[in-house]
PDB file of C-alpha atoms and ligand atoms in Angstrom:
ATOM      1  CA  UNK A   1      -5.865  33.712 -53.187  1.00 61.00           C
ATOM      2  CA  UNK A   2      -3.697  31.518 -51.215  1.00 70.00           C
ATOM      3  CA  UNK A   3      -4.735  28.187 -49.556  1.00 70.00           C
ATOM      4  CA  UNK A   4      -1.967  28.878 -46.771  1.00 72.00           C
ATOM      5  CA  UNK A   5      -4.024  32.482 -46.401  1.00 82.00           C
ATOM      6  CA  UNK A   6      -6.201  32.573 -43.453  1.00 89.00           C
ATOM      7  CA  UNK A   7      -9.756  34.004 -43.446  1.00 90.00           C
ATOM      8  CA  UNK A   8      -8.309  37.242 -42.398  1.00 93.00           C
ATOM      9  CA  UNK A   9      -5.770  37.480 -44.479  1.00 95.00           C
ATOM     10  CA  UNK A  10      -7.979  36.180 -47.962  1.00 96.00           C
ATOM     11  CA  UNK A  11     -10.360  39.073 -46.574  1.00 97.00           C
ATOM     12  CA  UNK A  12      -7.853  41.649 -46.323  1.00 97.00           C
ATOM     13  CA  UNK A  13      -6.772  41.065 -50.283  1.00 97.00           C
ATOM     14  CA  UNK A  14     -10.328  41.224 -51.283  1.00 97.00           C
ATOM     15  CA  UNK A  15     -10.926  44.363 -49.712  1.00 97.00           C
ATOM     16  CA  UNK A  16      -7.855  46.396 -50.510  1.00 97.00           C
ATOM     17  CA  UNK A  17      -8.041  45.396 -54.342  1.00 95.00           C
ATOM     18  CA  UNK A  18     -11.843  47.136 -54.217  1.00 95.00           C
ATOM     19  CA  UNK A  19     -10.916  50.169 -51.722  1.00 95.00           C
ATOM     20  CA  UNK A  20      -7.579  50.382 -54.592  1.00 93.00           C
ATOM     21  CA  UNK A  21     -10.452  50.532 -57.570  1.00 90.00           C
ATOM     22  CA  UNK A  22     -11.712  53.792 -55.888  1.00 93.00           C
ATOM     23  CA  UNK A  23      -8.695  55.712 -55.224  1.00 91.00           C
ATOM     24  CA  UNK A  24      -8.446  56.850 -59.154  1.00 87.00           C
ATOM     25  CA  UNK A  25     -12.158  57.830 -59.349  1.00 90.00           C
ATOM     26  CA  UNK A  26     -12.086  59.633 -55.531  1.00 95.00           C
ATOM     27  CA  UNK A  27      -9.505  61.722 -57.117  1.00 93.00           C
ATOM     28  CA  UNK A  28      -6.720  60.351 -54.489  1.00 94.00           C
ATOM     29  CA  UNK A  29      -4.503  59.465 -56.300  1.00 90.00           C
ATOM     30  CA  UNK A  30      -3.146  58.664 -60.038  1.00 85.00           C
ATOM     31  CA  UNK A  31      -1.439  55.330 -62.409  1.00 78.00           C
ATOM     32  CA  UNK A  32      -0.294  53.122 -59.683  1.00 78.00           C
ATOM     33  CA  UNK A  33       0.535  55.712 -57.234  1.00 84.00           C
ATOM     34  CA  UNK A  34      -1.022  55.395 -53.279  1.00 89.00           C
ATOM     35  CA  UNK A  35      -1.093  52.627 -51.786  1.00 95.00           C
ATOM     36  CA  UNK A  36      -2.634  51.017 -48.842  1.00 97.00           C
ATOM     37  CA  UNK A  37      -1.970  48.469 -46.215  1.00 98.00           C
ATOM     38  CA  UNK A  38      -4.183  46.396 -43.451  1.00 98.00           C
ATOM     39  CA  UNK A  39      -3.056  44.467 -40.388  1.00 98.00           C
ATOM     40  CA  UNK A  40      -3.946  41.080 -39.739  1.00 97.00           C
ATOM     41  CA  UNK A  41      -2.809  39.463 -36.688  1.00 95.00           C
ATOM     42  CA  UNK A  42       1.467  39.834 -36.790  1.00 94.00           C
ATOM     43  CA  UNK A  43       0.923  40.308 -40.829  1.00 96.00           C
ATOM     44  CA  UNK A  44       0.436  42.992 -43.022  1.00 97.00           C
ATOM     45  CA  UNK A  45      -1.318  42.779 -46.413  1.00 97.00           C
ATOM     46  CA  UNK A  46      -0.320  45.849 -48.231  1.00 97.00           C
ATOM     47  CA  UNK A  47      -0.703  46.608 -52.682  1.00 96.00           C
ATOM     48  CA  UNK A  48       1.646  45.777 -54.831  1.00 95.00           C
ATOM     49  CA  UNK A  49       4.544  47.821 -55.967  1.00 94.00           C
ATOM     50  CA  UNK A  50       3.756  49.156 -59.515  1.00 87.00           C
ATOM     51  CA  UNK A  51       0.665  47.644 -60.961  1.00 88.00           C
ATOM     52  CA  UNK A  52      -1.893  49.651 -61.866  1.00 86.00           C
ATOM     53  CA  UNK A  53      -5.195  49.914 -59.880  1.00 82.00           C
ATOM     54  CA  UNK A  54      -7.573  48.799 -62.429  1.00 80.00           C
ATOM     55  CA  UNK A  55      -5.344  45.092 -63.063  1.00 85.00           C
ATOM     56  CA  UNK A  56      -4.838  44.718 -59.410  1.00 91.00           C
ATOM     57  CA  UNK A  57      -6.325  41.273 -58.622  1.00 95.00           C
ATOM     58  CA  UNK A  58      -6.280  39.740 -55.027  1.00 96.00           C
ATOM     59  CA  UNK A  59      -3.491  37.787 -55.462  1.00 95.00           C
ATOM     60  CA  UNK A  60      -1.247  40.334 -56.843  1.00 96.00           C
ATOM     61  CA  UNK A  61      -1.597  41.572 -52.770  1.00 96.00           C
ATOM     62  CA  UNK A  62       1.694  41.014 -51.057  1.00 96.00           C
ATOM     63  CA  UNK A  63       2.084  39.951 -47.274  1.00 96.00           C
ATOM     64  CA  UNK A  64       4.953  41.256 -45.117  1.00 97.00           C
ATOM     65  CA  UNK A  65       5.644  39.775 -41.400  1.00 96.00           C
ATOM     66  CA  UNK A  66       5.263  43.441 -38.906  1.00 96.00           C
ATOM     67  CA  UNK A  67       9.047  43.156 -38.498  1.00 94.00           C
ATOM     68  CA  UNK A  68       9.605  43.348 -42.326  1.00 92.00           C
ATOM     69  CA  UNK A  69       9.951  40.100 -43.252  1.00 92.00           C
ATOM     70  CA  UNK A  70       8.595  39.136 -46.385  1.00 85.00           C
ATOM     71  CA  UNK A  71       5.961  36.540 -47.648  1.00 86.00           C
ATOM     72  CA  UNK A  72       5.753  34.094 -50.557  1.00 87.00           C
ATOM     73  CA  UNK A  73       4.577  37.006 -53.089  1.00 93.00           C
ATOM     74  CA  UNK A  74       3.625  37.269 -56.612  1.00 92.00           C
ATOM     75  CA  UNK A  75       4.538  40.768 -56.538  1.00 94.00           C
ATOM     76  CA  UNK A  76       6.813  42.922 -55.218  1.00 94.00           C
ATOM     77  CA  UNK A  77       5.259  45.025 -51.530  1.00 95.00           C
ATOM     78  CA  UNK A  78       4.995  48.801 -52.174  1.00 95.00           C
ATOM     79  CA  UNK A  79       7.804  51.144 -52.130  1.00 95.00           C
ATOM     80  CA  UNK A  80       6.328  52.401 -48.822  1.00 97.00           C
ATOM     81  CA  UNK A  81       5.536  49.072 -46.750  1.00 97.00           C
ATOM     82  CA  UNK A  82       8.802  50.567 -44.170  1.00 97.00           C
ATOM     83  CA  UNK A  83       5.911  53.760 -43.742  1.00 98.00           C
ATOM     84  CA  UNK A  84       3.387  51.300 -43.259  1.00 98.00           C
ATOM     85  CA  UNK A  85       5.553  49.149 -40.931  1.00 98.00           C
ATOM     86  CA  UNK A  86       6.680  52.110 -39.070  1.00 98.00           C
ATOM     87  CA  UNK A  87       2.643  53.435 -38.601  1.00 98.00           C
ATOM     88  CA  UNK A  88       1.731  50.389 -37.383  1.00 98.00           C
ATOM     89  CA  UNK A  89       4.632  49.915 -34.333  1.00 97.00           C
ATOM     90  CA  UNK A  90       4.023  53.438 -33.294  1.00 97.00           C
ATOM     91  CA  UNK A  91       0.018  53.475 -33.181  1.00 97.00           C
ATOM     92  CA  UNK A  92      -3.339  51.727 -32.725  1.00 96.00           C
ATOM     93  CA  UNK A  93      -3.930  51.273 -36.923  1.00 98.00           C
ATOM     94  CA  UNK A  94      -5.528  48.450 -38.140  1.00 98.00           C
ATOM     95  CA  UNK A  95      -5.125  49.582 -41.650  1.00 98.00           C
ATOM     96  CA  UNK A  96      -3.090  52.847 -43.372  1.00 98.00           C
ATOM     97  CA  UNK A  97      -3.685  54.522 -46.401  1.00 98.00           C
ATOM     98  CA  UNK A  98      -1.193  56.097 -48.371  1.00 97.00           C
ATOM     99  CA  UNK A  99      -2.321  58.539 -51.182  1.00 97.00           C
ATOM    100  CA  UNK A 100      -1.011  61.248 -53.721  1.00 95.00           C
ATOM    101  CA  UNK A 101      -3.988  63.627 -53.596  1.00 96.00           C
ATOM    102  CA  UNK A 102      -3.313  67.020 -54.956  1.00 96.00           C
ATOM    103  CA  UNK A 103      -5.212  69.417 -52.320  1.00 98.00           C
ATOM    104  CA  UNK A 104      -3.365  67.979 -49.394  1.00 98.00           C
ATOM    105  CA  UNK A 105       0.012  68.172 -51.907  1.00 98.00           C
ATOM    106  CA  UNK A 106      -0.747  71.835 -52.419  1.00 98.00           C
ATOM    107  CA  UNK A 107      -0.875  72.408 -49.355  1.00 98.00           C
ATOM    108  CA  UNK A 108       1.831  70.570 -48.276  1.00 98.00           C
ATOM    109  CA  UNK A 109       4.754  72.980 -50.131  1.00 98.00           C
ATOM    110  CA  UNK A 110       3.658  75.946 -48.347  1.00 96.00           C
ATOM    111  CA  UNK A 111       2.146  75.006 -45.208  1.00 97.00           C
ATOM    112  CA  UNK A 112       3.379  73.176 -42.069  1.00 98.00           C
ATOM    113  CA  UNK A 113       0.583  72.473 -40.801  1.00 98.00           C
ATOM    114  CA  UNK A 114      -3.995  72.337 -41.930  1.00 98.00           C
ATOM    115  CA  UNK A 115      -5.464  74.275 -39.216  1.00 98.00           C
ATOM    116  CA  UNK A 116      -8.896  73.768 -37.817  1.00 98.00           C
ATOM    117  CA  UNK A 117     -11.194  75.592 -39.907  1.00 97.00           C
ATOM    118  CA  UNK A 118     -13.754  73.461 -39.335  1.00 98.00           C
ATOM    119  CA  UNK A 119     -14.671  70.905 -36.398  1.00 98.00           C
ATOM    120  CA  UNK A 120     -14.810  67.882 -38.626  1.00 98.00           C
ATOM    121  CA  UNK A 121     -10.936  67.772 -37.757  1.00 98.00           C
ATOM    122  CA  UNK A 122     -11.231  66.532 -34.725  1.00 98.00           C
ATOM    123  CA  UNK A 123     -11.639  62.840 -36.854  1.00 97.00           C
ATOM    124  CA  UNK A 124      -8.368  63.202 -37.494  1.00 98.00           C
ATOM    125  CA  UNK A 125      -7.432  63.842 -34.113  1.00 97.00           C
ATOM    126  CA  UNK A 126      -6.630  67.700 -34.527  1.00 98.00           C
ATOM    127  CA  UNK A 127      -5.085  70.059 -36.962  1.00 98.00           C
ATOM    128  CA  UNK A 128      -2.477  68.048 -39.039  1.00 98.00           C
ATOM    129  CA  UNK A 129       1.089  68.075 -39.215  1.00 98.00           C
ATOM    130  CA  UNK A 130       3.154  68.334 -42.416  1.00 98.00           C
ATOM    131  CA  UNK A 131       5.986  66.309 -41.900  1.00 98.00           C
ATOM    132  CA  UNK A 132       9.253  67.433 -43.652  1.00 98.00           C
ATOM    133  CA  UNK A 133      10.283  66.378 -47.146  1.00 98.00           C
ATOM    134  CA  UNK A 134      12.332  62.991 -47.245  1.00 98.00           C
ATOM    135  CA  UNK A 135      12.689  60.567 -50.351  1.00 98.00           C
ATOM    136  CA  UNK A 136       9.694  58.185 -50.816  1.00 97.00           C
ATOM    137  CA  UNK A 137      10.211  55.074 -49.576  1.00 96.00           C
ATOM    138  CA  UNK A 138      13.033  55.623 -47.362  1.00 97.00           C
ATOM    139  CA  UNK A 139      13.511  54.518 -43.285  1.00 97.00           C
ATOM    140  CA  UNK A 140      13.868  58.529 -43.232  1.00 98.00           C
ATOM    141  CA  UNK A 141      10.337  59.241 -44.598  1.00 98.00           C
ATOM    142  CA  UNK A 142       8.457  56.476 -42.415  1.00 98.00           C
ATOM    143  CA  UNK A 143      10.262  57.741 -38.916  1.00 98.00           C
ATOM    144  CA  UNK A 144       8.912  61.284 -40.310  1.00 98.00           C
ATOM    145  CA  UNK A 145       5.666  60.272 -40.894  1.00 98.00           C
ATOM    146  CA  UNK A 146       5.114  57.952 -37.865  1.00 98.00           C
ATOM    147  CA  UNK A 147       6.717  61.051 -35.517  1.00 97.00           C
ATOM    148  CA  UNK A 148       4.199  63.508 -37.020  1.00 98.00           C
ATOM    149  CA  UNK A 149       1.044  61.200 -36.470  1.00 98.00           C
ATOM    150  CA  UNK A 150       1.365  61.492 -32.207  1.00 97.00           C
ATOM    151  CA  UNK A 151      -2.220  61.899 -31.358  1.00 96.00           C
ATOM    152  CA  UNK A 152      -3.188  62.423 -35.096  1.00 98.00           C
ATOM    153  CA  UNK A 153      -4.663  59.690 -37.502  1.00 98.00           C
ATOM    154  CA  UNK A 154      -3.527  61.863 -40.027  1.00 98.00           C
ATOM    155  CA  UNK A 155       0.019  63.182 -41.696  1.00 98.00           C
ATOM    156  CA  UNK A 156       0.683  65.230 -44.571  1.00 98.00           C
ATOM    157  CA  UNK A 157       3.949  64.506 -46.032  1.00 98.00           C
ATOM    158  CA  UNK A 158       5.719  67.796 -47.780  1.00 98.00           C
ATOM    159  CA  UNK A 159       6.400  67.271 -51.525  1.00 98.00           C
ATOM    160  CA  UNK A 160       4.296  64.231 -51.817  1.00 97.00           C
ATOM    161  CA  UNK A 161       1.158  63.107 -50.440  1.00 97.00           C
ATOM    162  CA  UNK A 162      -0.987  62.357 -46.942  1.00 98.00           C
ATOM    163  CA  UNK A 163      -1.159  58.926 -45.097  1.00 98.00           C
ATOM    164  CA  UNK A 164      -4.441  57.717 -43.111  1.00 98.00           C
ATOM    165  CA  UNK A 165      -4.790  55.339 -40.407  1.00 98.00           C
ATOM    166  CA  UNK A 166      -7.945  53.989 -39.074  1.00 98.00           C
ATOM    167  CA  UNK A 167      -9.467  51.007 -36.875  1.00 98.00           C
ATOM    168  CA  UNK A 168     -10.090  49.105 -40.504  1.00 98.00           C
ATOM    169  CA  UNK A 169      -9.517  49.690 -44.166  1.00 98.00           C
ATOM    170  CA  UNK A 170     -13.090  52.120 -44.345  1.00 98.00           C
ATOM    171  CA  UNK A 171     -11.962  54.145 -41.425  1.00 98.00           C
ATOM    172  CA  UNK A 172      -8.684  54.420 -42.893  1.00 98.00           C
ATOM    173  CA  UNK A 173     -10.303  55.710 -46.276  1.00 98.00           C
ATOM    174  CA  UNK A 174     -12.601  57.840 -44.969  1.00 98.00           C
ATOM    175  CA  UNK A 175     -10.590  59.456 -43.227  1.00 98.00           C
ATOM    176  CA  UNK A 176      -8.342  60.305 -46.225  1.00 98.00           C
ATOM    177  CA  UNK A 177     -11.371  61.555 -47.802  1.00 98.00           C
ATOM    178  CA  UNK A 178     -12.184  63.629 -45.439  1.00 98.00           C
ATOM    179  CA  UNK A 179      -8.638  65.501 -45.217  1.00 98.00           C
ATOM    180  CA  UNK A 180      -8.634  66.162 -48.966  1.00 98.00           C
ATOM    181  CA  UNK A 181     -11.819  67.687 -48.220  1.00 98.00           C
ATOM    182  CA  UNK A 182     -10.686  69.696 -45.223  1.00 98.00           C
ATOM    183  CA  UNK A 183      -7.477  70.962 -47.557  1.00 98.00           C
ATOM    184  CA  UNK A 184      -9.697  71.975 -50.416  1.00 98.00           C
ATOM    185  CA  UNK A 185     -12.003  73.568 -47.842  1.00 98.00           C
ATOM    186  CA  UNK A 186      -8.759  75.452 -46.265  1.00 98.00           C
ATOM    187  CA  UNK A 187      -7.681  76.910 -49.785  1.00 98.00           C
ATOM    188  CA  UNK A 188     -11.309  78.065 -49.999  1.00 98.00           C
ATOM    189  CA  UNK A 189     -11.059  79.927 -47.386  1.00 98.00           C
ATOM    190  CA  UNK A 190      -7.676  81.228 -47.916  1.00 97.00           C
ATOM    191  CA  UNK A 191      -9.081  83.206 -51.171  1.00 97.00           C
ATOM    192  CA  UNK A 192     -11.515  85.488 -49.114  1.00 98.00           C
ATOM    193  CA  UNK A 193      -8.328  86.248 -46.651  1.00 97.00           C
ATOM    194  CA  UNK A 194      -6.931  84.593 -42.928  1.00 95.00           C
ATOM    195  CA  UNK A 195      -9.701  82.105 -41.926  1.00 97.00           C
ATOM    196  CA  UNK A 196     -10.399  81.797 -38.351  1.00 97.00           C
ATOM    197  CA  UNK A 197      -9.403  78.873 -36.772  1.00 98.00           C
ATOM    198  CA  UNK A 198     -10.902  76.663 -33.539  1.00 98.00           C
ATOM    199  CA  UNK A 199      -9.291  76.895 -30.742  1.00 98.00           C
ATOM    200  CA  UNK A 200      -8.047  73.478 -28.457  1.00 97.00           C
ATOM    201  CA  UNK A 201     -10.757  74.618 -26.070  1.00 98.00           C
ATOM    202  CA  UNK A 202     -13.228  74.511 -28.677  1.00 98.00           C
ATOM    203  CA  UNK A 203     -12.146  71.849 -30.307  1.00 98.00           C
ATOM    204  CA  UNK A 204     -12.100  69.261 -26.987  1.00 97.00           C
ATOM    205  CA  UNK A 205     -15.793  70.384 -26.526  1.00 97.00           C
ATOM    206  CA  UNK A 206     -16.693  69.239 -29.779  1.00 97.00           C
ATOM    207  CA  UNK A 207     -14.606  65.945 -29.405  1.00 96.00           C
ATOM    208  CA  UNK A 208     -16.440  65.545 -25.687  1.00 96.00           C
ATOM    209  CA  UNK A 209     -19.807  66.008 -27.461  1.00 96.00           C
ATOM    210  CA  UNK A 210     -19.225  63.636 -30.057  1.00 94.00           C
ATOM    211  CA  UNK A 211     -18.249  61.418 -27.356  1.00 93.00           C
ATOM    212  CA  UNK A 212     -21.406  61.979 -25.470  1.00 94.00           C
ATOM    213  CA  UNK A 213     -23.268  61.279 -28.122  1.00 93.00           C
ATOM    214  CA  UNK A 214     -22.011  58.194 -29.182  1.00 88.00           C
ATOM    215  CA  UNK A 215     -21.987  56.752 -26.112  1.00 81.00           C
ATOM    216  CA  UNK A 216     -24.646  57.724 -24.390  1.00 76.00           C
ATOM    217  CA  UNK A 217     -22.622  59.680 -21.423  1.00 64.00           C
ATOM    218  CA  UNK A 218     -24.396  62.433 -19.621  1.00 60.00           C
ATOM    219  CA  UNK A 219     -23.305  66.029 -20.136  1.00 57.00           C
ATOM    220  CA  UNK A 220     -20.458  67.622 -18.412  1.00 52.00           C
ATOM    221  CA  UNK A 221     -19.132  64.103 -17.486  1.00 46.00           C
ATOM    222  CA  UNK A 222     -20.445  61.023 -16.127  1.00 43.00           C
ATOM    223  CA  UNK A 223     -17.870  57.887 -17.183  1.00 44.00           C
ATOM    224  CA  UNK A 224     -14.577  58.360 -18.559  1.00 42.00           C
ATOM    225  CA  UNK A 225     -12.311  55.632 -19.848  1.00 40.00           C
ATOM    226  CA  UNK A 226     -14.684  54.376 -21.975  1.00 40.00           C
ATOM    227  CA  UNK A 227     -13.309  55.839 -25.226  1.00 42.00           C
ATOM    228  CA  UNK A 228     -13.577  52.606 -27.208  1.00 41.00           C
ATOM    229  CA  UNK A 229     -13.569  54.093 -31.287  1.00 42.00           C
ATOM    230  CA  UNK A 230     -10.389  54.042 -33.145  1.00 42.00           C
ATOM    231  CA  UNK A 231     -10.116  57.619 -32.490  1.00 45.00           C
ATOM    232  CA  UNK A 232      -6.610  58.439 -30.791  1.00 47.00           C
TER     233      UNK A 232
HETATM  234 ZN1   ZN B 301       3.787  58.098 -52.146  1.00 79.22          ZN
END
């Protein structure tokens, strides 16, 4: 850690050196590959470029100014801190995760798109876009992957891997957990023939219910406004 580092920021190194520990055993990703990213204040913390996960140590962590500029680092930022740049100018993410997980590849070289076949989607904001193929770590890949997330918190990207975005580092993680799972579940399905898919109709009612719910709203409206998750 850094004296000059702030709480945040000493915080944010801690954290993304233990959510990095789990991305090998959650099967997300392999070596030194992934890589993840959280916002604090007009800073980014984001994993190094090339260490492995298991030697990471918080102040191998780089720190990047939103516009790019770079910190006083130990290490060099990951090849895709322009993605993570470009995420977090075009959304609400407080933190993005980056990983190589091989359902969500798989899917990604014959698909342009995971449909709804279940309703757990709608944490990600609807079915999710495969973005086209573009070299890793180019401007090229991050305006892909930014375009593709309108009203998504998730992308695929074709050829190479998904990227999360949440209101913190867990949301961000779960939520890439939960779209390997909704891939695997899709190829599932694919082996018994064409899966049936929600419907947008069906789809908002869900998302309205789980509103509801959390918020205590009465049925069939009441207040609106009041969406206050991380959910886009
Ligand atoms: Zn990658």
């Amino acid at each position: 850690m850094y004296s000059s580092d702030s709480d945040g920021l000493a915080a944010a190194r801690v954290q993304l050196v233990s959510y990095s520990a789990r991305l090998l055993g959650d099967g997300l990703a392999v070596g030194s590959a992934g890589n993840m990213s959280v916002r604090v204040g007009d800073t980014v913390a984001i994993t190094p470029s090339g260490i492995p996960y298991d030697g990471m140590s918080p102040e191998d962590v780089c720190v990047v100014a939103l516009d790019g500029t770079e910190h006083d680092n130990r290490e060099t930022p990951s090849t895709e801190t322009p993605m993570h740049l470009a995420i977090y100018a075009a959304t609400s993410a407080a933190a993005v995760v980056h990983t190589h997980s091989p359902e969500v590849i798989a899917l990604s070289a014959s698909r342009d798109e995971l449909p709804a076949i279940h309703y757990a989607i709608t944490g990600l904001g609807g079915p999710v876009r495969v973005a086209p193929y573009v070299r890793f770590g180019s401007e090229g890949l991050a305006a892909a992957a930014a375009g593709a997330l309108d009203g998504r918190s998730a992308v695929i990207l074709r050829n190479h891997g998904a990227v999360t975005y949440g209101r913190d580092l867990a949301q961000a993680y779960d939520r890439a957990l939960l779209l390997e799972w909704l891939a695997r579940t899709y190829r599932m399905a694919l082996s018994y023939g064409e899966p049936a898919t929600l419907s947008a109709a069906e789809l908002d009612e869900v998302t309205a219910e789980t509103r509801r719910r959390r918020y205590g709203e009465p049925r069939g409206g009441g207040r609106t406004g009041q969406h206050r998750g991380g959910r886009p």
